Amino acid sequence: IQATLDENSTAEDVKYKVTNIKAGAFRESDFLVYIKLPKTITDIDEGVFSYCTGVETIRLPNDGIKKIVDKAFKGCYSLYKMVIPRSVTEIGNYAFADCMDLEYVVFNKPIDKVGKKIFYDCESLKKISIPKGFLSHFENLLPEYKELLVEKK
């Protein structure tokens, strides 16, 4: 099942712009395979998609989200690849921990801050693609993953 959230929501004939997803909103939603968030999302709360074990693909908007919060995608066992949006400047603790099938992570620009063990127990992680010219920056941010860092050409 796909979860594509719309930019607007209507309640009692009033239209609201969707900008936030509350903590645990989709937690343990085993039936989800694909998640796409609208460009209006600026905040997602802790653990919002944690333990969505069937999720293979997550599409975050390129602009808007500044922080991938603690445990946001923890336990998304089937997630294969993650592209970090350009707008993200911080990744929280254990954000992608226990994503057992995660093989590739793509950073499109440098980020400022990384929490503890963001890729903890990501046993399949093979490659972290980073922008050219920022190898030492990412080596300082992710010292335990130095051997997986590859600069884009």
Short mmCIF file of C-alpha atoms in Angstrom, two decimals:
data_model
loop_
_atom_site.label_atom_id
_atom_site.label_comp_id
_atom_site.label_asym_id
_atom_site.label_seq_id
_atom_site.Cartn_x
_atom_site.Cartn_y
_atom_site.Cartn_z
CA ILE A 1 0.00 0.00 0.00
CA GLN A 2 1.19 3.50 -0.83
CA ALA A 3 0.94 6.49 1.50
CA THR A 4 1.03 9.68 -0.53
CA LEU A 5 0.03 12.56 1.67
CA ASP A 6 -1.70 15.49 0.05
CA GLU A 7 -0.62 19.08 0.60
CA ASN A 8 -4.05 19.97 1.97
CA SER A 9 -6.52 18.35 4.31
CA THR A 10 -10.15 19.20 4.86
CA ALA A 11 -12.01 18.97 8.15
CA GLU A 12 -15.53 20.30 8.66
CA ASP A 13 -15.39 22.04 5.27
CA VAL A 14 -12.23 23.95 6.24
CA LYS A 15 -9.09 23.38 4.17
CA TYR A 16 -5.78 23.07 6.05
CA LYS A 17 -2.24 23.03 4.72
CA VAL A 18 -0.41 19.91 5.92
CA THR A 19 2.95 20.96 7.43
CA ASN A 20 3.58 18.44 10.23
CA ILE A 21 3.17 14.75 10.98
CA LYS A 22 2.88 13.95 14.67
CA ALA A 23 5.03 11.45 16.58
CA GLY A 24 4.25 7.82 15.84
CA ALA A 25 1.48 8.66 13.36
CA PHE A 26 2.40 5.75 11.10
CA ARG A 27 4.41 3.70 13.62
CA GLU A 28 4.32 -0.05 12.95
CA SER A 29 2.24 0.32 9.78
CA ASP A 30 3.43 -2.96 8.28
CA PHE A 31 1.23 -2.60 5.22
CA LEU A 32 3.03 0.51 3.90
CA VAL A 33 5.47 -0.07 1.05
CA TYR A 34 5.84 3.45 -0.44
CA ILE A 35 5.74 6.80 1.35
CA LYS A 36 5.71 10.17 -0.40
CA LEU A 37 5.45 13.39 1.59
CA PRO A 38 4.24 16.66 0.05
CA LYS A 39 6.45 19.72 -0.33
CA THR A 40 4.42 21.51 2.35
CA ILE A 41 5.79 19.24 5.11
CA THR A 42 8.33 21.11 7.21
CA ASP A 43 8.33 18.97 10.35
CA ILE A 44 8.02 15.31 11.17
CA ASP A 45 8.01 14.25 14.80
CA GLU A 46 10.02 11.53 16.50
CA GLY A 47 9.43 7.97 15.35
CA VAL A 48 6.74 8.97 12.87
CA PHE A 49 7.51 6.07 10.51
CA SER A 50 9.41 3.81 12.91
CA TYR A 51 8.95 0.09 12.45
CA CYS A 52 7.10 0.38 9.16
CA THR A 53 8.77 -2.89 8.28
CA GLY A 54 7.43 -3.18 4.71
CA VAL A 55 8.50 0.29 3.53
CA GLU A 56 10.84 0.02 0.54
CA THR A 57 10.74 3.61 -0.71
CA ILE A 58 10.48 6.95 1.06
CA ARG A 59 10.28 10.18 -0.95
CA LEU A 60 10.85 13.29 1.11
CA PRO A 61 10.34 16.75 -0.42
CA ASN A 62 13.54 18.49 -1.56
CA ASP A 63 12.62 21.69 0.21
CA GLY A 64 11.04 22.16 3.58
CA ILE A 65 12.21 19.51 6.04
CA LYS A 66 15.19 20.84 8.00
CA LYS A 67 15.69 17.91 10.37
CA ILE A 68 15.19 14.20 10.14
CA VAL A 69 14.29 13.63 13.77
CA ASP A 70 15.28 10.92 16.24
CA LYS A 71 14.13 7.44 15.20
CA ALA A 72 12.12 8.86 12.27
CA PHE A 73 12.64 5.76 10.13
CA LYS A 74 14.05 3.35 12.74
CA GLY A 75 13.19 -0.25 11.97
CA CYS A 76 12.08 0.28 8.37
CA TYR A 77 13.65 -3.09 7.58
CA SER A 78 12.83 -3.15 3.87
CA LEU A 79 14.06 0.37 3.03
CA TYR A 80 16.68 -0.04 0.31
CA LYS A 81 17.85 3.49 -0.57
CA MET A 82 17.45 6.87 1.10
CA VAL A 83 17.99 10.26 -0.54
CA ILE A 84 18.49 13.01 2.03
CA PRO A 85 16.75 16.19 0.80
CA ARG A 86 18.77 19.35 0.14
CA SER A 87 16.90 21.22 2.86
CA VAL A 88 17.99 18.85 5.65
CA THR A 89 20.67 20.31 7.92
CA GLU A 90 20.43 17.82 10.79
CA ILE A 91 19.77 14.12 11.31
CA GLY A 92 18.70 12.95 14.77
CA ASN A 93 19.76 9.99 16.88
CA TYR A 94 19.00 6.54 15.48
CA ALA A 95 17.11 8.11 12.53
CA PHE A 96 17.74 5.08 10.29
CA ALA A 97 18.78 2.50 12.89
CA ASP A 98 17.71 -1.08 12.26
CA CYS A 99 17.01 -0.46 8.57
CA MET A 100 18.38 -3.91 7.77
CA ASP A 101 18.07 -3.71 3.95
CA LEU A 102 19.38 -0.13 3.59
CA GLU A 103 22.23 -0.30 1.07
CA TYR A 104 22.58 3.24 -0.27
CA VAL A 105 22.28 6.71 1.23
CA VAL A 106 22.62 9.85 -0.89
CA PHE A 107 23.46 13.28 0.49
CA ASN A 108 22.92 16.04 -2.07
CA LYS A 109 24.60 18.70 0.04
CA PRO A 110 26.58 18.88 3.27
CA ILE A 111 24.66 18.82 6.53
CA ASP A 112 25.58 20.49 9.81
CA LYS A 113 24.80 17.97 12.52
CA VAL A 114 24.39 14.22 12.87
CA GLY A 115 23.07 12.47 15.96
CA LYS A 116 24.25 9.25 17.54
CA LYS A 117 24.20 5.97 15.64
CA ILE A 118 22.05 7.17 12.74
CA PHE A 119 22.81 3.99 10.78
CA TYR A 120 23.05 1.63 13.76
CA ASP A 121 22.50 -2.01 12.76
CA CYS A 122 22.15 -1.15 9.06
CA GLU A 123 23.89 -4.40 8.17
CA SER A 124 23.48 -4.04 4.40
CA LEU A 125 24.83 -0.48 4.08
CA LYS A 126 27.34 -0.45 1.20
CA LYS A 127 27.63 3.15 0.03
CA ILE A 128 27.07 6.70 1.26
CA SER A 129 27.17 9.09 -1.67
CA ILE A 130 28.28 12.64 -0.81
CA PRO A 131 28.84 15.87 -2.75
CA LYS A 132 32.25 16.29 -4.38
CA GLY A 133 34.70 18.27 -2.27
CA PHE A 134 33.15 17.42 1.09
CA LEU A 135 34.90 14.15 1.96
CA SER A 136 36.67 15.48 5.08
CA HIS A 137 33.44 17.18 6.23
CA PHE A 138 31.54 13.89 6.09
CA GLU A 139 34.45 11.92 7.57
CA ASN A 140 34.18 14.18 10.63
CA LEU A 141 30.39 13.82 10.77
CA LEU A 142 30.31 10.06 10.16
CA PRO A 143 33.69 8.70 11.33
CA GLU A 144 32.38 5.16 11.79
CA TYR A 145 31.32 5.06 8.11
CA LYS A 146 34.48 6.51 6.49
CA GLU A 147 35.01 3.41 4.34
CA LEU A 148 31.50 3.77 2.83
CA LEU A 149 31.81 7.43 1.80
CA VAL A 150 31.99 7.99 -1.96
CA GLU A 151 32.14 11.41 -3.58
CA LYS A 152 29.78 12.04 -6.50
CA LYS A 153 31.46 12.72 -9.81
#
